[in-house]
Amino acid sequence: MQVYGIADNSKEMSEGYVFIARKGTNLKGEDFIPEAINRGAKVIVRETPIEPQKIPSGVYQIQVRDVKKALSQMALNFFDHPEKKLTLIGVTGTNGKTSVCYFTKTLLQSLGVKTGYIGTIFYEIERRIPATETTPSIIKLGWLMKEMVDKGFKACVMEVSSHALDQKRVEGLSFEIAGFTNLSRDHLDYHKTMEAYFQAKKLLFTDYLTPEGKVVLSFETEYGKRLYQELKTFLLEDRILIVNDGYLRVEILGMEDGLEVELKFLETGEVYRVKTSLFGEYQAKNLATTVGILTALGYPKEEIVLRLRELRNPVGRLELVAEFNGAKVFVDYAHTPSALEYALKSLLPLKKNRLVVVFGCGGNRDAGKRPLMGEVAETIADYVILTSDNPRFEEPEAIIDDIKKGLKGIKPCAVISDRREAIEFAIKLLEEGDVLLIAGKGHETYQEIQGKRYPFSDQEEILKTIKRIKERS
């Protein structure tokens, strides 16, 4: 029989589709078999025993031992194995994945290699597709990579999340380059412990590397050093390239009007000075990881360094959105204690007066990081404004109360739970020489409240607010 599509979501079924009844985090795929059949599914793939009496005639059932593995094999077969026709580059870590992947994609394009990007901010082929997940399901990955192959792309750079690795969403893929940025507290609502979080990240290097694939490790955190020690027991050292302390080190020369850095290749003694248009101290480390990836791919250092001047911060990553009243207004995705610390410290050299921060924390996620983020904000910023992020099914005020547990009352602090009002309050507060950071949502164009996503963009709100203020004055 002709198969017209594959899906693991019953709502995505059409006539002649295969439905993969896989177990999700909270739901069982078998519960959605009737809906899938009503929508046109002709084949059901499941781990649980076949139930002939419950399935109408003309619908086939296949029982498999490992439904996730079957899903991967069927999806990649269906799309004619696009992963074998692309150079796959995967990057994992808590912070920096988006910047490293986006920089890598940009540099490869500049070097004449048509390169796609799959990650948090969007999926990019020759068009940009809104991202539903940092690393989507293997079905969507197969579809995206098939379109890349059809359009003549030669490489794909992918952010690989810990959730995707733990849930085997990249089953069947093999990466030529696997990169690691850093590891700090995040997603403990899912992984429960930092050890489990680390072990999930490690899978990219142990389970998904090609036989000749190379690893680029950043020694930004102790987890990078630990990963190196564990990997070198079964990988030859010439397949592991260390940045930010080993093969390549980046030193910051200046940050005021764009990051100026010195790249030192320690083995050869080569030194390059580069003036970029990037904002953010942490981008120096991301640059080192990016250069490491391009070097591991075999590109000459001179060619790589020459193109670093072309790089710009990705959307929502320390993005300079506006200047108002002699102050600079930035947006950043920082939603972990370490990311918020990196972002705020990166802006300190730009301030001539005060550093103001607006942020909240997501609902139904790791509540333990909330007071830590409050502590970071109060320690570094001069004025803190607490607001709502994506409260999901929690009350915004309860989330803010958790953040306030980390405050000591040593800096001015305002609490405005409505994010739109908080942004307006912060902008009206600005004086000559101030720097304002609006953190937590970055590239997101929605706010998630009680199961619904409402249109909301920090960037748009900033520009609308400034326009309103100017019209009134």
Short mmCIF file of C-alpha atoms in Angstrom, two decimals:
data_model
loop_
_atom_site.label_atom_id
_atom_site.label_comp_id
_atom_site.label_asym_id
_atom_site.label_seq_id
_atom_site.Cartn_x
_atom_site.Cartn_y
_atom_site.Cartn_z
CA MET A 1 0.00 0.00 0.00
CA GLN A 2 1.04 3.56 -0.61
CA VAL A 3 2.21 5.47 2.50
CA TYR A 4 1.64 9.22 2.30
CA GLY A 5 3.14 10.31 5.58
CA ILE A 6 4.31 9.44 9.09
CA ALA A 7 3.33 11.12 12.34
CA ASP A 8 3.49 10.50 16.08
CA ASN A 9 0.80 13.10 16.80
CA SER A 10 -2.75 11.93 16.10
CA LYS A 11 -3.78 15.49 15.20
CA GLU A 12 -1.28 15.50 12.32
CA MET A 13 -2.83 12.41 10.67
CA SER A 14 -4.13 12.41 7.11
CA GLU A 15 -5.47 9.70 4.84
CA GLY A 16 -2.93 6.93 4.25
CA TYR A 17 -0.57 7.89 7.08
CA VAL A 18 1.39 5.70 9.50
CA PHE A 19 0.74 6.51 13.16
CA ILE A 20 3.61 5.83 15.58
CA ALA A 21 2.05 5.24 19.01
CA ARG A 22 5.02 6.26 21.11
CA LYS A 23 5.06 7.06 24.80
CA GLY A 24 5.49 10.73 25.63
CA THR A 25 6.62 12.36 28.87
CA ASN A 26 3.10 12.35 30.29
CA LEU A 27 0.89 10.58 27.72
CA LYS A 28 0.68 7.16 26.06
CA GLY A 29 0.49 7.01 22.27
CA GLU A 30 -1.89 4.03 22.38
CA ASP A 31 -4.57 6.27 23.89
CA PHE A 32 -4.67 8.25 20.65
CA ILE A 33 -4.97 5.33 18.22
CA PRO A 34 -8.77 5.76 17.74
CA GLU A 35 -8.33 9.45 16.88
CA ALA A 36 -5.46 8.63 14.48
CA ILE A 37 -7.63 6.07 12.68
CA ASN A 38 -10.54 8.52 12.46
CA ARG A 39 -8.20 10.98 10.79
CA GLY A 40 -7.02 8.50 8.18
CA ALA A 41 -4.22 6.36 9.67
CA LYS A 42 -3.87 3.02 7.83
CA VAL A 43 -0.92 1.60 9.79
CA ILE A 44 -0.37 1.64 13.55
CA VAL A 45 3.13 1.00 14.97
CA ARG A 46 3.16 0.19 18.69
CA GLU A 47 5.15 -1.48 21.46
CA THR A 48 2.11 -2.84 23.28
CA PRO A 49 0.34 -6.01 22.07
CA ILE A 50 -1.77 -5.80 18.93
CA GLU A 51 -5.54 -5.59 19.55
CA PRO A 52 -7.34 -6.97 16.47
CA GLN A 53 -10.77 -6.70 18.06
CA LYS A 54 -10.41 -2.96 18.67
CA ILE A 55 -9.03 -1.95 15.26
CA PRO A 56 -11.26 -1.75 12.15
CA SER A 57 -10.49 -3.92 9.12
CA GLY A 58 -8.19 -2.33 6.56
CA VAL A 59 -5.96 -0.84 9.27
CA TYR A 60 -2.70 -2.71 9.87
CA GLN A 61 -0.87 -3.00 13.18
CA ILE A 62 2.84 -3.64 13.66
CA GLN A 63 4.27 -4.44 17.09
CA VAL A 64 7.93 -3.48 17.64
CA ARG A 65 10.34 -3.87 20.56
CA ASP A 66 11.55 -0.25 20.49
CA VAL A 67 9.04 2.23 19.09
CA LYS A 68 11.48 5.17 19.15
CA LYS A 69 14.01 3.25 17.09
CA ALA A 70 11.28 2.15 14.68
CA LEU A 71 10.10 5.77 14.39
CA SER A 72 13.62 6.90 13.49
CA GLN A 73 14.15 4.15 10.89
CA MET A 74 10.78 4.72 9.26
CA ALA A 75 11.10 8.51 9.18
CA LEU A 76 14.60 8.51 7.69
CA ASN A 77 13.60 5.84 5.16
CA PHE A 78 10.50 7.82 4.22
CA PHE A 79 12.59 10.95 3.51
CA ASP A 80 15.25 8.93 1.63
CA HIS A 81 17.97 9.36 4.25
CA PRO A 82 18.80 13.06 3.86
CA GLU A 83 21.13 12.80 6.89
CA LYS A 84 23.57 10.79 4.76
CA LYS A 85 23.78 13.59 2.18
CA LEU A 86 24.62 16.40 4.63
CA THR A 87 27.56 17.19 6.89
CA LEU A 88 25.89 17.26 10.31
CA ILE A 89 27.27 19.51 13.05
CA GLY A 90 25.65 19.24 16.48
CA VAL A 91 26.21 21.49 19.48
CA THR A 92 25.00 20.92 23.03
CA GLY A 93 25.42 22.70 26.38
CA THR A 94 23.39 24.91 28.69
CA ASN A 95 24.32 28.32 27.30
CA GLY A 96 25.82 29.36 23.98
CA LYS A 97 24.31 26.68 21.71
CA THR A 98 22.31 29.16 19.69
CA SER A 99 25.17 31.62 19.17
CA VAL A 100 27.70 28.91 18.29
CA CYS A 101 25.35 27.23 15.81
CA TYR A 102 24.25 30.51 14.26
CA PHE A 103 27.86 31.72 13.94
CA THR A 104 28.92 28.38 12.44
CA LYS A 105 26.10 28.50 9.90
CA THR A 106 26.96 32.10 8.98
CA LEU A 107 30.67 31.37 8.52
CA LEU A 108 30.06 28.24 6.44
CA GLN A 109 27.70 30.20 4.20
CA SER A 110 30.40 32.85 3.84
CA LEU A 111 32.86 30.11 2.84
CA GLY A 112 30.51 29.03 0.06
CA VAL A 113 28.86 26.06 1.78
CA LYS A 114 25.05 26.12 1.68
CA THR A 115 24.18 25.42 5.31
CA GLY A 116 20.90 24.97 7.15
CA TYR A 117 20.25 25.71 10.82
CA ILE A 118 17.94 23.92 13.26
CA GLY A 119 17.70 25.44 16.72
CA THR A 120 15.93 27.52 19.33
CA ILE A 121 15.33 30.75 17.44
CA PHE A 122 14.02 29.24 14.18
CA TYR A 123 14.71 26.59 11.54
CA GLU A 124 16.46 28.12 8.53
CA ILE A 125 16.80 26.68 5.05
CA GLU A 126 16.28 29.35 2.39
CA ARG A 127 13.39 30.50 4.52
CA ARG A 128 12.85 30.78 8.24
CA ILE A 129 10.36 28.49 9.93
CA PRO A 130 9.23 29.25 13.51
CA ALA A 131 10.84 26.78 15.92
CA THR A 132 8.48 24.67 18.00
CA GLU A 133 11.32 22.96 19.88
CA THR A 134 15.09 23.46 20.02
CA THR A 135 15.54 19.95 18.57
CA PRO A 136 12.29 18.72 17.00
CA SER A 137 11.17 15.12 16.48
CA ILE A 138 13.01 12.90 14.00
CA ILE A 139 10.01 13.23 11.66
CA LYS A 140 10.38 17.00 11.49
CA LEU A 141 14.17 16.69 11.37
CA GLY A 142 13.85 14.32 8.42
CA TRP A 143 11.48 16.69 6.64
CA LEU A 144 13.74 19.71 7.24
CA MET A 145 16.88 17.87 6.11
CA LYS A 146 15.06 16.52 3.01
CA GLU A 147 14.22 20.10 2.01
CA MET A 148 17.86 21.09 2.55
CA VAL A 149 19.06 18.27 0.28
CA ASP A 150 16.46 19.13 -2.38
CA LYS A 151 17.71 22.73 -2.38
CA GLY A 152 21.37 21.79 -2.73
CA PHE A 153 22.48 22.32 0.87
CA LYS A 154 25.67 20.56 1.90
CA ALA A 155 25.66 21.00 5.68
CA CYS A 156 23.28 21.35 8.61
CA VAL A 157 24.12 22.89 11.99
CA MET A 158 21.87 21.72 14.80
CA GLU A 159 21.33 22.62 18.45
CA VAL A 160 20.96 19.31 20.28
CA SER A 161 19.07 19.66 23.55
CA SER A 162 19.33 17.41 26.58
CA HIS A 163 15.62 16.58 26.23
CA ALA A 164 16.15 15.45 22.63
CA LEU A 165 19.11 13.27 23.62
CA ASP A 166 17.29 11.73 26.58
CA GLN A 167 14.16 11.07 24.47
CA LYS A 168 16.19 9.72 21.49
CA ARG A 169 14.83 12.35 19.09
CA VAL A 170 18.11 12.24 17.13
CA GLU A 171 18.14 8.44 16.91
CA GLY A 172 19.61 7.45 13.53
CA LEU A 173 21.70 10.60 13.05
CA SER A 174 25.51 10.72 13.08
CA PHE A 175 27.41 13.97 13.47
CA GLU A 176 30.72 14.83 11.80
CA ILE A 177 31.35 17.44 14.52
CA ALA A 178 29.93 17.42 18.06
CA GLY A 179 30.48 20.58 20.11
CA PHE A 180 30.09 21.24 23.85
CA THR A 181 29.81 24.77 25.27
CA ASN A 182 29.22 24.53 29.04
CA LEU A 183 26.90 23.10 31.68
CA SER A 184 25.12 24.90 34.50
CA ARG A 185 21.80 24.58 36.31
CA ASP A 186 18.79 24.23 34.00
CA HIS A 187 15.97 21.77 33.25
CA LEU A 188 16.16 20.11 36.67
CA ASP A 189 12.35 19.91 36.63
CA TYR A 190 12.94 17.24 33.95
CA HIS A 191 16.35 15.72 34.70
CA LYS A 192 16.05 16.04 38.51
CA THR A 193 19.83 16.09 39.12
CA MET A 194 22.86 17.74 37.51
CA GLU A 195 24.39 14.29 37.06
CA ALA A 196 21.42 13.10 34.99
CA TYR A 197 21.57 16.37 33.02
CA PHE A 198 25.28 15.83 32.29
CA GLN A 199 24.75 12.20 31.27
CA ALA A 200 22.05 13.27 28.80
CA LYS A 201 24.42 15.82 27.20
CA LYS A 202 27.21 13.24 27.06
CA LEU A 203 25.13 11.01 24.77
CA LEU A 204 25.84 13.31 21.82
CA PHE A 205 29.51 12.32 22.02
CA THR A 206 29.14 8.65 22.90
CA ASP A 207 26.15 7.62 20.77
CA TYR A 208 25.87 10.02 17.83
CA LEU A 209 29.35 10.63 16.43
CA THR A 210 30.47 9.25 13.05
CA PRO A 211 33.41 6.80 13.18
CA GLU A 212 35.76 9.60 12.05
CA GLY A 213 33.84 12.42 13.72
CA LYS A 214 35.55 15.07 15.82
CA VAL A 215 34.69 16.66 19.14
CA VAL A 216 35.12 20.34 20.07
CA LEU A 217 35.07 20.88 23.84
CA SER A 218 35.03 24.21 25.62
CA PHE A 219 36.63 24.24 29.05
CA GLU A 220 34.34 27.04 30.27
CA THR A 221 33.06 24.87 33.12
CA GLU A 222 34.36 21.88 35.04
CA TYR A 223 31.89 19.72 33.14
CA GLY A 224 33.86 20.34 29.94
CA LYS A 225 37.02 19.10 31.62
CA ARG A 226 35.20 16.07 33.02
CA LEU A 227 33.74 15.26 29.60
CA TYR A 228 37.24 15.38 28.11
CA GLN A 229 38.59 12.94 30.69
CA GLU A 230 35.75 10.52 30.06
CA LEU A 231 35.85 10.75 26.26
CA LYS A 232 39.59 10.29 25.87
CA THR A 233 39.30 6.77 27.30
CA PHE A 234 37.79 5.62 23.98
CA LEU A 235 38.42 8.46 21.48
CA LEU A 236 41.84 9.20 20.04
CA GLU A 237 43.08 12.57 21.28
CA ASP A 238 43.53 13.86 17.73
CA ARG A 239 39.73 13.67 17.43
CA ILE A 240 39.22 15.99 20.43
CA LEU A 241 39.89 19.71 20.05
CA ILE A 242 39.87 21.84 23.22
CA VAL A 243 39.00 25.53 23.15
CA ASN A 244 38.92 28.22 25.84
CA ASP A 245 41.95 26.68 27.52
CA GLY A 246 43.70 24.30 25.16
CA TYR A 247 44.15 24.42 21.40
CA LEU A 248 42.61 27.89 21.20
CA ARG A 249 42.25 30.69 23.72
CA VAL A 250 40.42 33.98 23.21
CA GLU A 251 41.30 37.10 25.20
CA ILE A 252 39.11 40.20 25.25
CA LEU A 253 40.82 43.45 24.28
CA GLY A 254 37.76 45.72 24.35
CA MET A 255 33.95 45.64 24.49
CA GLU A 256 32.65 49.19 24.42
CA ASP A 257 31.51 49.46 20.79
CA GLY A 258 31.75 45.79 19.82
CA LEU A 259 33.82 42.86 20.99
CA GLU A 260 37.52 43.12 20.15
CA VAL A 261 39.45 39.90 20.77
CA GLU A 262 42.80 38.22 20.40
CA LEU A 263 42.74 34.61 19.25
CA LYS A 264 45.75 32.55 20.33
CA PHE A 265 46.40 29.13 18.77
CA LEU A 266 48.59 27.69 21.50
CA GLU A 267 50.11 24.79 19.56
CA THR A 268 51.41 26.92 16.69
CA GLY A 269 51.82 30.26 18.47
CA GLU A 270 49.69 32.06 15.87
CA VAL A 271 47.89 35.16 17.16
CA TYR A 272 45.07 37.06 15.44
CA ARG A 273 43.39 40.30 16.52
CA VAL A 274 39.80 40.79 15.43
CA LYS A 275 37.33 43.64 15.87
CA THR A 276 33.74 42.33 15.69
CA SER A 277 30.25 43.79 15.85
CA LEU A 278 29.25 41.41 18.63
CA PHE A 279 28.03 42.46 22.07
CA GLY A 280 28.66 40.37 25.15
CA GLU A 281 31.69 39.16 27.06
CA TYR A 282 30.40 35.58 26.82
CA GLN A 283 30.47 35.77 23.02
CA ALA A 284 34.27 35.56 23.21
CA LYS A 285 33.95 31.97 24.44
CA ASN A 286 31.31 31.24 21.80
CA LEU A 287 33.68 32.60 19.16
CA ALA A 288 36.39 30.20 20.31
CA THR A 289 34.00 27.24 20.06
CA THR A 290 32.87 28.36 16.61
CA VAL A 291 36.43 28.75 15.36
CA GLY A 292 37.22 25.33 16.83
CA ILE A 293 34.37 23.76 14.85
CA LEU A 294 35.45 25.38 11.57
CA THR A 295 39.05 24.32 12.23
CA ALA A 296 37.93 20.75 12.94
CA LEU A 297 36.12 20.80 9.59
CA GLY A 298 39.46 21.58 7.95
CA TYR A 299 39.14 25.26 7.03
CA PRO A 300 42.31 27.43 7.17
CA LYS A 301 42.58 29.68 10.23
CA GLU A 302 43.17 32.79 8.10
CA GLU A 303 39.95 32.19 6.15
CA ILE A 304 37.96 31.71 9.33
CA VAL A 305 39.36 34.72 11.19
CA LEU A 306 38.84 36.99 8.18
CA ARG A 307 35.09 36.32 8.31
CA LEU A 308 34.56 36.87 12.04
CA ARG A 309 33.99 40.56 11.35
CA GLU A 310 30.78 39.63 9.51
CA LEU A 311 29.12 38.08 12.57
CA ARG A 312 26.18 39.67 14.37
CA ASN A 313 24.45 38.61 17.58
CA PRO A 314 21.55 36.23 16.85
CA VAL A 315 18.07 37.57 17.48
CA GLY A 316 17.38 37.74 21.22
CA ARG A 317 21.00 37.12 22.19
CA LEU A 318 22.21 40.37 23.76
CA GLU A 319 20.42 42.10 20.90
CA LEU A 320 20.68 45.90 20.85
CA VAL A 321 17.05 46.84 20.10
CA ALA A 322 17.00 50.60 20.65
CA GLU A 323 18.65 53.70 22.09
CA PHE A 324 16.53 56.13 24.08
CA ASN A 325 17.38 59.16 26.23
CA GLY A 326 21.06 58.37 25.75
CA ALA A 327 20.54 54.83 27.08
CA LYS A 328 20.93 51.46 25.33
CA VAL A 329 18.18 48.82 25.47
CA PHE A 330 19.06 45.14 25.02
CA VAL A 331 17.03 41.93 24.85
CA ASP A 332 18.48 38.56 25.86
CA TYR A 333 17.12 35.04 26.23
CA ALA A 334 18.91 34.56 29.58
CA HIS A 335 16.64 32.30 31.63
CA THR A 336 19.14 30.55 33.89
CA PRO A 337 21.26 32.00 36.72
CA SER A 338 24.51 31.61 34.77
CA ALA A 339 23.06 33.04 31.53
CA LEU A 340 21.69 36.07 33.39
CA GLU A 341 25.05 36.56 35.08
CA TYR A 342 26.91 36.38 31.73
CA ALA A 343 24.52 38.84 30.11
CA LEU A 344 24.63 41.39 32.92
CA LYS A 345 28.41 41.23 33.27
CA SER A 346 28.74 41.67 29.51
CA LEU A 347 26.82 44.95 29.71
CA LEU A 348 28.80 46.45 32.60
CA PRO A 349 31.50 47.95 30.29
CA LEU A 350 28.76 49.75 28.33
CA LYS A 351 27.12 51.53 31.25
CA LYS A 352 28.04 55.09 32.12
CA ASN A 353 25.32 55.40 34.75
CA ARG A 354 23.07 52.51 35.82
CA LEU A 355 22.48 48.92 34.70
CA VAL A 356 18.74 48.15 34.87
CA VAL A 357 17.31 44.65 34.42
CA VAL A 358 13.74 43.44 33.81
CA PHE A 359 13.17 39.69 34.13
CA GLY A 360 10.94 36.91 35.43
CA CYS A 361 11.04 33.11 35.49
CA GLY A 362 9.01 30.52 33.62
CA GLY A 363 6.18 28.69 35.35
CA ASN A 364 6.06 24.90 35.79
CA ARG A 365 9.82 24.68 35.40
CA ASP A 366 12.75 24.34 37.82
CA ALA A 367 11.63 26.53 40.74
CA GLY A 368 14.99 26.18 42.49
CA LYS A 369 16.70 28.54 40.07
CA ARG A 370 14.31 31.44 40.81
CA PRO A 371 15.96 32.81 43.99
CA LEU A 372 19.38 32.22 42.39
CA MET A 373 18.41 34.48 39.50
CA GLY A 374 17.15 37.09 41.94
CA GLU A 375 20.48 37.00 43.74
CA VAL A 376 22.44 37.35 40.49
CA ALA A 377 20.31 40.29 39.31
CA GLU A 378 20.62 42.20 42.60
CA THR A 379 24.36 41.56 42.85
CA ILE A 380 25.24 42.89 39.38
CA ALA A 381 22.49 45.30 38.33
CA ASP A 382 21.79 48.70 39.89
CA TYR A 383 18.00 48.49 39.55
CA VAL A 384 15.91 45.31 39.41
CA ILE A 385 12.38 45.07 37.97
CA LEU A 386 10.64 41.72 38.53
CA THR A 387 7.87 40.73 36.15
CA SER A 388 6.15 37.80 34.47
CA ASP A 389 7.86 35.57 31.88
CA ASN A 390 5.86 32.55 30.65
CA PRO A 391 3.87 31.76 33.81
CA ARG A 392 2.15 28.79 32.13
CA PHE A 393 -0.17 27.30 34.78
CA GLU A 394 1.34 29.12 37.78
CA GLU A 395 0.36 32.50 39.17
CA PRO A 396 2.92 35.18 38.15
CA GLU A 397 2.91 36.64 41.66
CA ALA A 398 3.86 33.26 43.18
CA ILE A 399 6.80 32.96 40.79
CA ILE A 400 7.93 36.50 41.63
CA ASP A 401 7.71 35.66 45.34
CA ASP A 402 10.15 32.78 44.71
CA ILE A 403 12.57 35.14 42.93
CA LYS A 404 12.36 37.63 45.81
CA LYS A 405 13.68 34.98 48.21
CA GLY A 406 17.11 35.56 46.65
CA LEU A 407 17.03 39.34 47.21
CA LYS A 408 18.66 41.02 50.19
CA GLY A 409 17.14 44.47 49.69
CA ILE A 410 20.46 46.14 48.87
CA LYS A 411 19.33 47.53 45.48
CA PRO A 412 16.16 49.31 44.33
CA CYS A 413 13.58 46.75 43.20
CA ALA A 414 10.16 47.17 41.58
CA VAL A 415 7.58 44.42 41.12
CA ILE A 416 5.27 44.79 38.10
CA SER A 417 3.75 41.46 37.12
CA ASP A 418 2.35 42.68 33.79
CA ARG A 419 5.35 42.38 31.43
CA ARG A 420 4.15 45.11 29.07
CA GLU A 421 3.79 47.55 31.98
CA ALA A 422 7.18 46.50 33.39
CA ILE A 423 8.90 47.27 30.08
CA GLU A 424 7.22 50.68 29.88
CA PHE A 425 8.17 51.45 33.50
CA ALA A 426 11.81 50.53 32.81
CA ILE A 427 12.05 52.63 29.64
CA LYS A 428 10.53 55.69 31.35
CA LEU A 429 13.14 55.23 34.08
CA LEU A 430 16.09 55.54 31.68
CA GLU A 431 18.61 58.34 31.92
CA GLU A 432 21.73 59.30 29.98
CA GLY A 433 24.34 56.54 30.21
CA ASP A 434 21.97 53.82 31.44
CA VAL A 435 21.86 50.32 30.02
CA LEU A 436 18.61 48.33 30.17
CA LEU A 437 18.45 44.54 29.81
CA ILE A 438 15.10 42.84 29.28
CA ALA A 439 15.82 39.18 29.88
CA GLY A 440 14.16 35.79 29.66
CA LYS A 441 12.26 35.65 26.37
CA GLY A 442 14.79 36.73 23.75
CA HIS A 443 13.56 35.57 20.35
CA GLU A 444 10.13 34.41 21.59
CA THR A 445 7.09 36.08 20.06
CA TYR A 446 4.52 34.88 22.58
CA GLN A 447 3.68 34.72 26.26
CA GLU A 448 2.31 31.41 27.55
CA ILE A 449 -0.48 31.82 30.12
CA GLN A 450 -2.84 29.07 31.33
CA GLY A 451 -2.17 26.81 28.34
CA LYS A 452 -2.54 29.53 25.68
CA ARG A 453 0.11 31.45 23.77
CA TYR A 454 -0.61 35.15 23.37
CA PRO A 455 1.37 37.29 20.88
CA PHE A 456 4.14 39.10 22.74
CA SER A 457 7.57 40.26 21.61
CA ASP A 458 9.96 42.12 23.91
CA GLN A 459 11.50 43.81 20.87
CA GLU A 460 8.14 45.04 19.57
CA GLU A 461 7.06 46.25 23.00
CA ILE A 462 10.28 48.23 23.42
CA LEU A 463 9.86 49.98 20.07
CA LYS A 464 6.12 50.64 20.61
CA THR A 465 6.77 52.07 24.07
CA ILE A 466 9.51 54.40 22.85
CA LYS A 467 7.28 55.56 20.00
CA ARG A 468 4.40 56.29 22.42
CA ILE A 469 6.66 58.23 24.77
CA LYS A 470 8.07 60.33 21.92
CA GLU A 471 4.59 61.08 20.57
CA ARG A 472 3.43 62.29 23.98
CA SER A 473 6.42 64.56 24.58
#
